[in-house]
Coordinates of C-alpha atoms in Angstrom, one line a residue:
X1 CA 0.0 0.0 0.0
X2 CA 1.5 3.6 -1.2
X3 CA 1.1 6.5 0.9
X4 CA 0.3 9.7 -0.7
X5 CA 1.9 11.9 1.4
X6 CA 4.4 11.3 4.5
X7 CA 3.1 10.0 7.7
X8 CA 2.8 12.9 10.4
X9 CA 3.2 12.1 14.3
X10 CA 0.2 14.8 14.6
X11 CA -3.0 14.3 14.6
X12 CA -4.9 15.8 10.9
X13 CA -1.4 15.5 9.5
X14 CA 1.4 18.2 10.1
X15 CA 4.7 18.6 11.2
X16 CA 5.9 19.1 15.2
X17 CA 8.5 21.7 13.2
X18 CA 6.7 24.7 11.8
X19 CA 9.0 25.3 9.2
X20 CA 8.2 22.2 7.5
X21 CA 4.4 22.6 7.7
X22 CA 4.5 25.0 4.8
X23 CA 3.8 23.4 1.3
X24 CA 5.9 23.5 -1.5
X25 CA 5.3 26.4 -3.9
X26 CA 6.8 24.7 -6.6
X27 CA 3.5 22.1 -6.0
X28 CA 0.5 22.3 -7.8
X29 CA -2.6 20.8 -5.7
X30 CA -2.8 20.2 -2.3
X31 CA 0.4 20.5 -0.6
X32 CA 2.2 17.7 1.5
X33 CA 2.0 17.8 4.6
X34 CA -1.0 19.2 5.4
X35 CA -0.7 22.1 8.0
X36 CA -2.5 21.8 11.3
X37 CA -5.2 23.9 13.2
X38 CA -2.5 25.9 15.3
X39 CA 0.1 26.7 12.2
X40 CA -2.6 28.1 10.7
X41 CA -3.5 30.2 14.0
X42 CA -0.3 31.4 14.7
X43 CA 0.9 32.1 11.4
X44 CA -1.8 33.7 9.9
X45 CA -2.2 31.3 6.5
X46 CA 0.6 29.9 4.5
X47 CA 1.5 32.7 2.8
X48 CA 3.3 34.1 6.4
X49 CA 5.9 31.3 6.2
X50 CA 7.0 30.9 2.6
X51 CA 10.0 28.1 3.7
X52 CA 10.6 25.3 1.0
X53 CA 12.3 21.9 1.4
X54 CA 15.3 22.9 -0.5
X55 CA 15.9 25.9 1.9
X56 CA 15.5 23.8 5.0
X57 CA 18.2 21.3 3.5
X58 CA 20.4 24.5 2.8
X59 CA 19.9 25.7 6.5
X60 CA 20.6 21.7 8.1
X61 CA 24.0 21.3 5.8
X62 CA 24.6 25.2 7.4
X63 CA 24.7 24.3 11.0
X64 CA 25.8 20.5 10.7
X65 CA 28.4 20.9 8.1
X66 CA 32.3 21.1 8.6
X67 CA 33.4 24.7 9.7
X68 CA 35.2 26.9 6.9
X69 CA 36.7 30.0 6.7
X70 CA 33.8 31.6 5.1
X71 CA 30.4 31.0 5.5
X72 CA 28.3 28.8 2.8
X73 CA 31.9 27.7 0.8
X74 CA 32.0 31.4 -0.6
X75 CA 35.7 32.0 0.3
X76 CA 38.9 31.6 -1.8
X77 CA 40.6 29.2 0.6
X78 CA 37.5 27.4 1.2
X79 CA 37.2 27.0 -3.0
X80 CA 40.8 26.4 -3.4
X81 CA 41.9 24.7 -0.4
X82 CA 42.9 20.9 -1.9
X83 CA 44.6 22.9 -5.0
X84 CA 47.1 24.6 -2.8
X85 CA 48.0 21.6 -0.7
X86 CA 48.6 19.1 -3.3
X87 CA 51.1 21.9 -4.3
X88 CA 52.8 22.2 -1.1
X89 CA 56.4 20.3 -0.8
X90 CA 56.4 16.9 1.2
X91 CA 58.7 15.6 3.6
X92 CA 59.9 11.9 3.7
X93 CA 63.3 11.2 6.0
X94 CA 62.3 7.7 7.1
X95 CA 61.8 5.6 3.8
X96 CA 58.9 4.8 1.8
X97 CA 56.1 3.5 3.4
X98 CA 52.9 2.4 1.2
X99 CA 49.9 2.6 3.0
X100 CA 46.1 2.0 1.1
X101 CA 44.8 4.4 3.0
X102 CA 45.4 8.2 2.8
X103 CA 45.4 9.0 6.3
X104 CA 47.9 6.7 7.5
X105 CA 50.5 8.2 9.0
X106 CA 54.2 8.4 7.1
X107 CA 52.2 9.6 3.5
X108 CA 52.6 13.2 2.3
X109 CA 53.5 14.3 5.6
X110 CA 56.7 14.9 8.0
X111 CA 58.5 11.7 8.6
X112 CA 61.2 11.9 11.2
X113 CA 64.5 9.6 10.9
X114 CA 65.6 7.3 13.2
X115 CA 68.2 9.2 14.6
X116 CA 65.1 11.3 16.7
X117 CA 63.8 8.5 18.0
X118 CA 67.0 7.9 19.9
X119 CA 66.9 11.1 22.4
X120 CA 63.0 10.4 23.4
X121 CA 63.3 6.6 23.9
X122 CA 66.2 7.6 26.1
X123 CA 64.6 10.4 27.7
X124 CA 62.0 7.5 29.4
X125 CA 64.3 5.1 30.1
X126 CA 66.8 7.8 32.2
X127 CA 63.3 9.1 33.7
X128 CA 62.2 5.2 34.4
X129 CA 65.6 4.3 35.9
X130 CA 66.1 7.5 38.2
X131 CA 66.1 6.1 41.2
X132 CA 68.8 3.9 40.5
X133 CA 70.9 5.8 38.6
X134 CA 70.5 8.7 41.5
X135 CA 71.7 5.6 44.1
X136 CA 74.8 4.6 41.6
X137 CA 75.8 8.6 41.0
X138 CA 75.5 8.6 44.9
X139 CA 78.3 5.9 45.1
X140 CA 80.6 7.5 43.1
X141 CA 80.7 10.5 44.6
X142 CA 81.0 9.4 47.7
X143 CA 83.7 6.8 46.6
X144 CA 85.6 10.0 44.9
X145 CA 85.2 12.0 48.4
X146 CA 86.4 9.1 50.3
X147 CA 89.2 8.3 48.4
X148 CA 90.3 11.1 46.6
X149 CA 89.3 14.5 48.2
X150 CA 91.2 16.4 50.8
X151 CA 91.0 17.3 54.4
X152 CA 89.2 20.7 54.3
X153 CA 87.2 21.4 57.0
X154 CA 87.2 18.6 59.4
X155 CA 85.8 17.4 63.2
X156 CA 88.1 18.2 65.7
X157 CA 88.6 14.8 66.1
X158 CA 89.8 14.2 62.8
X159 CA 92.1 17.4 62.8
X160 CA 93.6 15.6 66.3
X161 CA 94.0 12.3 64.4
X162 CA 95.8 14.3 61.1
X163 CA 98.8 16.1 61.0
X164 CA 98.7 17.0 57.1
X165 CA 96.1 17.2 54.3
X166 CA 95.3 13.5 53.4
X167 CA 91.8 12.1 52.3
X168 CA 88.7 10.7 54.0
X169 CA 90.2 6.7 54.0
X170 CA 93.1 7.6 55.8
X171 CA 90.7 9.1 58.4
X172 CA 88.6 6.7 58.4
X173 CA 92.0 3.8 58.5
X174 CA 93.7 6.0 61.5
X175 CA 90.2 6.2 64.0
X176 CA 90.7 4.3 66.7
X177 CA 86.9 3.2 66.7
X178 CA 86.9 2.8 62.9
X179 CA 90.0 1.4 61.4
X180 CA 91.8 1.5 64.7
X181 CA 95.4 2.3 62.9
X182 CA 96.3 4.5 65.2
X183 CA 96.3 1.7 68.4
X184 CA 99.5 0.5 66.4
X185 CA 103.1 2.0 66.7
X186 CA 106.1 1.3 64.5
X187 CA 109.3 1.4 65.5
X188 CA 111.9 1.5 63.5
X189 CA 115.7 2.5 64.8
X190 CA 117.9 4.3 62.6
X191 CA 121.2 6.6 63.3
X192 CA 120.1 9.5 61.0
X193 CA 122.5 12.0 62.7
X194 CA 125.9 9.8 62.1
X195 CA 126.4 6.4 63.3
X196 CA 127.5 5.0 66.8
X197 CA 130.0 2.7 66.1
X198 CA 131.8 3.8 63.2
X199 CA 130.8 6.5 60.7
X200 CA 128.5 6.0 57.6
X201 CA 129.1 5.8 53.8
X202 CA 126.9 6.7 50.9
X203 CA 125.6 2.9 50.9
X204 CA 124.9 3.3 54.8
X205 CA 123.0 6.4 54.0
X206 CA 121.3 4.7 50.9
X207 CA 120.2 1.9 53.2
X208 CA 118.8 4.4 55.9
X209 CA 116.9 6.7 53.5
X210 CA 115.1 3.6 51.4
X211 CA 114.1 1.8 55.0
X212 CA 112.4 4.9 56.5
X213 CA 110.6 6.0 52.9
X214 CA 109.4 3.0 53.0
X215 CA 108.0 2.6 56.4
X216 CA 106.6 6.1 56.5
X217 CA 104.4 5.1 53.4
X218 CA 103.2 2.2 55.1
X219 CA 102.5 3.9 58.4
X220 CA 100.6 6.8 56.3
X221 CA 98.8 4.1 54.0
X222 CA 97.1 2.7 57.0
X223 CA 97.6 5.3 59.4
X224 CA 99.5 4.1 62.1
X225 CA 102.1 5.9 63.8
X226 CA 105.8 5.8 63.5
X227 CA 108.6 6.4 66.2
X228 CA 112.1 6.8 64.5
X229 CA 114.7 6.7 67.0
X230 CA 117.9 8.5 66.8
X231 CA 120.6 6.2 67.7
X232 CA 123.1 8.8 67.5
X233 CA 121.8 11.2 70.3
X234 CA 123.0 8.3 73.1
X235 CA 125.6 9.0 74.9
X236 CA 128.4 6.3 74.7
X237 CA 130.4 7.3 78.0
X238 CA 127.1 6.9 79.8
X239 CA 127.0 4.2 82.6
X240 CA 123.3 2.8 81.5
X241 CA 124.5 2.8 77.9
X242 CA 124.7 -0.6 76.2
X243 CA 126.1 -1.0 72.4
X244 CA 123.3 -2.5 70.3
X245 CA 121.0 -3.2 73.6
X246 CA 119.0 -0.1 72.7
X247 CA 115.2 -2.2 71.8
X248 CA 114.5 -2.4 75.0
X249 CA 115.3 0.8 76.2
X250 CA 113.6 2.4 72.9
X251 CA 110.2 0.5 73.6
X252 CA 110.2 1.8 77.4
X253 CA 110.6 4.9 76.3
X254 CA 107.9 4.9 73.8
X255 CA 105.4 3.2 75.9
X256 CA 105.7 6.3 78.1
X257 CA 105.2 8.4 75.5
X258 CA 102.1 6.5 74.2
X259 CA 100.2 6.5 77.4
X260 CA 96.7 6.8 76.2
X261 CA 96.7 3.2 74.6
X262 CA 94.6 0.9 77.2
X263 CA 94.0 -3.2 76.8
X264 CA 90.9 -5.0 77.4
X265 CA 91.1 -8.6 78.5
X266 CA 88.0 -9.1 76.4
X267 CA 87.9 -7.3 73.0
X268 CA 84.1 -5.4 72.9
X269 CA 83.7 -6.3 69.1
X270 CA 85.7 -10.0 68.5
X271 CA 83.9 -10.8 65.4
X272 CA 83.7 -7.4 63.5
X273 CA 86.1 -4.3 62.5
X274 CA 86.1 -2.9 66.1
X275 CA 88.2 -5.7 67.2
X276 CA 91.1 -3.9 67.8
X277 CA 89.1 -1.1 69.4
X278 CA 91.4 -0.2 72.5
X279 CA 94.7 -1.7 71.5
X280 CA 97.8 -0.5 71.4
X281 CA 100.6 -2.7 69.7
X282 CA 104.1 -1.8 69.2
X283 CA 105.7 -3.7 66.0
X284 CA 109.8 -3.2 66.1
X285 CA 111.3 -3.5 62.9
X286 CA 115.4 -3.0 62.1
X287 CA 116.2 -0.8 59.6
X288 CA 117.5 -3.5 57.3
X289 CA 113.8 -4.8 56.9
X290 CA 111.7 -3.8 53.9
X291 CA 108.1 -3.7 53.5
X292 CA 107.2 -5.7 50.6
X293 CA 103.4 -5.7 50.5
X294 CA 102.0 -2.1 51.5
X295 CA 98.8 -3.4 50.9
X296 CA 98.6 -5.9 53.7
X297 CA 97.2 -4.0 57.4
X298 CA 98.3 -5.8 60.3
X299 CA 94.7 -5.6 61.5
X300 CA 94.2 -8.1 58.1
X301 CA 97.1 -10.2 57.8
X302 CA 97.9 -10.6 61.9
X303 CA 95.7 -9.2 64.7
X304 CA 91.8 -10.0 63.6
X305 CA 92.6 -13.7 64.0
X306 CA 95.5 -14.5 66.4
X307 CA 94.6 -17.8 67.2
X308 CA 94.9 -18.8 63.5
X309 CA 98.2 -16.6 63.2
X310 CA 100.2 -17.2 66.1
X311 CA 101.0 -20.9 67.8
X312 CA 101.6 -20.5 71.6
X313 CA 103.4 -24.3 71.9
X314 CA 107.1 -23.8 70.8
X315 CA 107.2 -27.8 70.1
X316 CA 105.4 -26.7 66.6
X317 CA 108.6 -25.7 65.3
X318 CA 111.9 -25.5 68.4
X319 CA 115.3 -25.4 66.9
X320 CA 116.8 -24.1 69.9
X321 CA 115.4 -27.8 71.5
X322 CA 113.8 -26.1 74.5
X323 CA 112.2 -28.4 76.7
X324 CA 108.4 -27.6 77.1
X325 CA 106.1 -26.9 79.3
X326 CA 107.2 -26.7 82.7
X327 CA 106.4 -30.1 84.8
X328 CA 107.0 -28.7 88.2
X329 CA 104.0 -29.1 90.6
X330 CA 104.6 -25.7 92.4
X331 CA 103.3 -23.8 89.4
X332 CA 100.0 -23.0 88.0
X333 CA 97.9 -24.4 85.6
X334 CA 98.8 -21.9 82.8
X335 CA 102.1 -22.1 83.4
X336 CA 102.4 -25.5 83.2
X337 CA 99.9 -26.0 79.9
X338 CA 101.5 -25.7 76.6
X339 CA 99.2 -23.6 75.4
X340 CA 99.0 -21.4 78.3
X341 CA 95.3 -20.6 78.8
X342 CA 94.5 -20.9 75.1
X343 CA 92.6 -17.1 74.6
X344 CA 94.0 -14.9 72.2
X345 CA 93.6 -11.9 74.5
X346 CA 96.0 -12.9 76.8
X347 CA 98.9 -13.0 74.3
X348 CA 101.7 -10.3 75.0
X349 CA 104.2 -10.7 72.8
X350 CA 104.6 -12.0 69.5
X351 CA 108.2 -13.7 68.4
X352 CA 109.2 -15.3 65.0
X353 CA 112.1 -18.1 65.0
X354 CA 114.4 -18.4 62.5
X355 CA 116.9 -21.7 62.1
X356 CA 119.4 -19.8 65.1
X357 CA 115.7 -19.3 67.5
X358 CA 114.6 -16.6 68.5
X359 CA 114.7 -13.6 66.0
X360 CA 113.6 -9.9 67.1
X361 CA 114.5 -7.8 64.0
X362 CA 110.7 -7.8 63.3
X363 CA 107.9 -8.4 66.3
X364 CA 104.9 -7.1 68.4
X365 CA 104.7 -6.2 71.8
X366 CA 101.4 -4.6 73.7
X367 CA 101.1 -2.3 76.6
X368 CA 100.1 -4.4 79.6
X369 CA 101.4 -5.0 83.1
X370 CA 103.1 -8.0 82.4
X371 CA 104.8 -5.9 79.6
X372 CA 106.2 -3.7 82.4
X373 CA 107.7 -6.4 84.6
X374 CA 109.1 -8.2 81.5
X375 CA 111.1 -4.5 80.0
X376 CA 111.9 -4.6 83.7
X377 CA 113.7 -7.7 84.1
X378 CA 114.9 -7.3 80.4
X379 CA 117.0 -4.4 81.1
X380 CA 118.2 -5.3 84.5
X381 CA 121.3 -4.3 84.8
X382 CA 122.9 -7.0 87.1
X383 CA 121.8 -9.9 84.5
X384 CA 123.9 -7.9 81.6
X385 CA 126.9 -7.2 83.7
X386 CA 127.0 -11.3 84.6
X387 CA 125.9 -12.5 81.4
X388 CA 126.6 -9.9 78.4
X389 CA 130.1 -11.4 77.4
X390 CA 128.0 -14.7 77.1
X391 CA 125.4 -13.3 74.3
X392 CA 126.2 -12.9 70.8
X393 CA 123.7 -11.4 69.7
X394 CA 122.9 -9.0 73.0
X395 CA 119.2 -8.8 73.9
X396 CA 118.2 -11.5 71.8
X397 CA 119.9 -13.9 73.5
X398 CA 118.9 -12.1 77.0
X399 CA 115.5 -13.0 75.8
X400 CA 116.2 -16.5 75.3
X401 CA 117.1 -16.8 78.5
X402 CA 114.4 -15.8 80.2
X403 CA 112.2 -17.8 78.2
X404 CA 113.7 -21.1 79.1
X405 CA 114.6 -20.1 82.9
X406 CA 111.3 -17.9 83.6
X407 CA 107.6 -20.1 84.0
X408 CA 106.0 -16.7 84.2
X409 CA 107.1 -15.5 80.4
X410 CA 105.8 -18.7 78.4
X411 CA 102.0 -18.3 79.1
X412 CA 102.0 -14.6 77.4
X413 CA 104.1 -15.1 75.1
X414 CA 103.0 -16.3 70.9
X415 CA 105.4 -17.3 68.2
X416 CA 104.3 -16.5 64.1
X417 CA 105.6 -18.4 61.4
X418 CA 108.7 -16.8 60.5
X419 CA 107.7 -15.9 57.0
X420 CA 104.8 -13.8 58.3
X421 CA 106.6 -11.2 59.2
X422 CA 110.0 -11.2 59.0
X423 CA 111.3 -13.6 55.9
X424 CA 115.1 -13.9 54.8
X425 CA 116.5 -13.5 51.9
X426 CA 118.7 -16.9 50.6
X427 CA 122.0 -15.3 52.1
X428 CA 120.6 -15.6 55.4
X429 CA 120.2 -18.9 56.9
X430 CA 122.0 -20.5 54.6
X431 CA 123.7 -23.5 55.7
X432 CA 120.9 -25.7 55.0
X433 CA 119.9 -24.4 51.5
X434 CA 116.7 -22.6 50.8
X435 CA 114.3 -23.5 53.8
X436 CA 110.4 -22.8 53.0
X437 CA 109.7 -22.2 56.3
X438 CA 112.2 -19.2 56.4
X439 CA 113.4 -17.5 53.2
X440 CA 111.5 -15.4 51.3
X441 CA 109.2 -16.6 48.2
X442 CA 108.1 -14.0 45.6
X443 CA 105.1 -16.9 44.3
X444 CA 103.5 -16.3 47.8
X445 CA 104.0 -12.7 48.2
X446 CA 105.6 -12.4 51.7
X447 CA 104.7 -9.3 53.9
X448 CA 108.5 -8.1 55.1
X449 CA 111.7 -9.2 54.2
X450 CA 114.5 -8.6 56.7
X451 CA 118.5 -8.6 55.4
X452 CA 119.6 -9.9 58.7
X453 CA 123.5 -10.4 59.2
X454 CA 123.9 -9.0 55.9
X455 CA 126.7 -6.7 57.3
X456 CA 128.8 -9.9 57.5
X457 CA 130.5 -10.8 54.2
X458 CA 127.1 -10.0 52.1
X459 CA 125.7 -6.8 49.8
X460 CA 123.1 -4.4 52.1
X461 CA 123.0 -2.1 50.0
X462 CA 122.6 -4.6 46.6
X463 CA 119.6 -6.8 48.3
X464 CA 118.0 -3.7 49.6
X465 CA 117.9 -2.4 46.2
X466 CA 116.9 -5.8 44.8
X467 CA 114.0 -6.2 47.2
X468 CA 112.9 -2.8 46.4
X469 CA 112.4 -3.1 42.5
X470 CA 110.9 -6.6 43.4
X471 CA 108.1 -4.5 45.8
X472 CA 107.5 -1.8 43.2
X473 CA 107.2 -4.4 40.4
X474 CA 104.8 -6.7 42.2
X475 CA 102.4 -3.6 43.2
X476 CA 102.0 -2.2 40.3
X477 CA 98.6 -0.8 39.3
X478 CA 96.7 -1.5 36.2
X479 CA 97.9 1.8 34.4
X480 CA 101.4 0.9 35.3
X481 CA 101.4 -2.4 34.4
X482 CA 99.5 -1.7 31.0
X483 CA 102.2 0.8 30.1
X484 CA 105.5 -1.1 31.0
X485 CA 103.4 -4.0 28.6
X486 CA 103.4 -1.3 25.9
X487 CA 107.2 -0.5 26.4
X488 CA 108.2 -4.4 26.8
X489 CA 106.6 -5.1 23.5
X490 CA 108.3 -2.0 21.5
X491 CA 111.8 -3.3 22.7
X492 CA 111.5 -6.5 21.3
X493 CA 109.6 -5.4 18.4
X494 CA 112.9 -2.8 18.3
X495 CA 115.6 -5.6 19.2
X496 CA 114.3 -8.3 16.4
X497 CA 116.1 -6.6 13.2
X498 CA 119.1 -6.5 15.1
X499 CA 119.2 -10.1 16.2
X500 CA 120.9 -12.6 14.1
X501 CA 120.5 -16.4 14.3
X502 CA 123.7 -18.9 14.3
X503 CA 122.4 -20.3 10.8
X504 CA 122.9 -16.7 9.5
X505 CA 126.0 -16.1 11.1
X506 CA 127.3 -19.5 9.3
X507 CA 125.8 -18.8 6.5
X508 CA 127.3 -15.2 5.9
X509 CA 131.1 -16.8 6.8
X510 CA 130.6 -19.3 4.5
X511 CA 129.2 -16.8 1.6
X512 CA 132.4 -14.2 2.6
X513 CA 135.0 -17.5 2.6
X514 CA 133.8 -18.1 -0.6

């Protein structure tokens, strides 16, 4: 069934919309939709509201239409708009991209390259990654300010500790709740201002300089203190005065002027850094000793574990055959134990052996009361008027003696393996051949080498040198090592033109004979 005009939601036909309830005047008859009762009231007839379809389609694509520059597509851009744009220059940097549709992206417009893509992608990843990158800058500057900086403006406790400029590890090495290096003293006896028994060469002056250099930039390293004595300010014409006894009177006189040192029997920290919190340790050392491996602390290589270190039974390793322990029932439990009373703490002194027994050109002694009683009876003066002619080697040998005759000694007293400390070079010791207990091995990199006896029929001055180009060799850094690689490489690179084979040799006689 055909309808002959549009169906109207009003009732009698008409439109809601008063502008289409106007017929057509382009229509002959009766005009579609017919207008209702109040279109007619309000407009007065149909002649008031002369609107036509076409105009009302005009008006809609009007108001719902894209905007333009002018109104109703009358403008010049409007009329020329996809003219001028097809004649506009296109930009293409990052290949070429074929896409079916036009408004894919990459097609007549501004293609950026690669290379842009680089700054934003990094741009997010820094900004993902701050945090960690502000906790890894964070560690490197204060690894530079540890290491590398300067003292500038420092706690009073530091500037106490510091007696130069020097950087934040060297503080932090030298506090005695930190690092504890300065609880340790070296002492180290050298006749700077002449020497005692007989004057000094260049070689003797050689010897002197490279022994203190080198103990003042261990000591510094670590921050320990060092105590040079001056042999040559003793008086020789004095009663007291005793020709190459001066150890014992050097560490009396330094333990006075150290007097702030106190010992625990227990250590407050045994297991951690602060182990040596409250210790005071004297290490003597002669000046023909040389300090091979700077980078070894004592705290490291001796003191943190003592009972690993040290051996308090002198039947581990007795070449002077002394009979141990004491048997006799009058004495006490410790004294009579071989091991004394086995705790670390109670350890005194510390004494290498070499293959003569007991060796004291490098060893560790503590402040203590039984420290006092044994510098005491060391230096009394009626044993050494009775027995000096007897020792050979002076207060070594006075040493010995109490040892073996004194129950009271023994339980304080530690011996460390003699390479420890205080190895030999293969002139010393010698009548055995090369001992590996004993003489020093560069595969193993010993801690201290000591030239003992070599004033009798060897070279100081040559092993001194020796062991010091071995040292500076051995501790090389990376940069150092690198470079001498470098140079090794262009001498024999340099040295190969020049070198001639035998075969060549013969060959050029036989060619000139001919």
């Amino acid at each position: 069934m055909s309808l002959s005009r549009s169906p109207s939601p009003r009732r009698g036909g008409g439109w809601a919309s008063p502008g289409l309830t106007t017929p057509y005047d382009s229509i002959n008859g009766r005009a579609s939709p017919r207008p209702g009762f109040n279109e007619f009231a309000f407009n007065a007839g149909p002649s008031n509201s002369n609107v036509t379809w076409a105009s009302a389609k005009a008006k809609s694509e009007e108001i719902n239409g894209y905007p333009s520059f002018s109104t109703q597509n009358n403008g010049f851009f409007s009329r020329h708009a996809r003219q001028l744009s097809r004649k506009l220059p296109s930009f293409n940097l990052g290949g070429k991209k074929d896409y079916a549709e036009k408004e894919k992206l990459g097609r007549g417009r501004w293609a950026s390259g690669r290379g842009s893509k680089v700054a934003p992608y990094l741009g997010r990843t820094i900004w993902r990654m701050r945090l960690r990158l502000l906790l890894l800058f964070a560690l490197i500057l204060a690894f530079v300010l540890f290491y590398v900086t300067r003292k500038l403006e420092l706690s009073h406790l530091a500037k106490s500790l510091l007696t130069e400029p020097t950087a934040l590890h060297q503080v932090y090495r030298r506090s005695p709740i930190l690092g504890g290096g300065s609880n340790f003293v070296i002492i180290l006896a050298a006749n700077q201002g002449g020497g005692v028994m007989e004057w000094k060469g260049p070689r003797e002056w050689a010897i002197e300089r490279d022994s203190v250099k080198n103990k003042k930039k261990y000591a510094k390293k670590w921050g320990y203190d060092l105590e040079i004595v001056d042999m040559s300010t003793k008086k020789r014409y004095a009663h007291e005065w005793r020709e190459s006894w001066e150890k014992v009177d050097t560490i009396r006189n330094c333990l006075r002027k150290y007097p702030k040192a106190e010992w625990y029997s227990t250590p407050r920290f045994p297991t951690s850094t602060f182990a040596n919190r409250d210790v005071f340790r004297f290490w003597w050392l002669d000046l023909n000793t040389f300090v091979m491996e700077p980078s070894y602390s004592l705290q490291k290589h001796v003191f943190n574990d003592l009972a690993k270190n040290t051996y308090r039974d002198i039947n581990v390793y007795n070449p002077l055959n002394i009979s141990h322990p004491f048997m006799s029932e009058h004495l006490d439990v410790d004294a009579r134990s071989a091991v004394g009373d086995g705790k670390p703490d109670s350890i005194n002194l510390i004494v290498p052996q070499d293959c003569a027994g007991f060796n004291l050109g490098s060893f560790f002694i503590r402040r203590s009361a039984w420290t006092d009683r044994l510098l005491d009876v060391w230096w009394d003066p009626v044993g050494y008027e009775q027995k000096h002619m007897e020792w050979e080697h002076k207060e070594q040998d006075a040493f010995e003696h109490l040892y073996i005759n004194q129950p009271w000694i023994r339980p304080h007293t530690a011996f460390i393996p003699q390479r420890k400390i205080n190895s030999f070079p293969l002139g010393a010791c010698a009548e055995k051949g090369e001992d590996p207990r004993i003489h020093y091995r560069e595969s193993d990199r010993d801690f201290v080498v000591n030239m003992a006896g070599c004033e009798w029929g060897r070279d100081c001055w040559g092993e001194m040198y020796n062991f010091r180009e071995l040292s500076n060799k051995l501790n090389r850094t990376p940069w150092e090592k690198f470079k001498d690689g470098i140079s090794e490489r262009f001498k024999a690179l340099k040295a190969k033109p020049d070198a001639t084979t035998p075969d060549q040799d013969t060959k050029k006689e036989g060619e000139g004979s001919k």
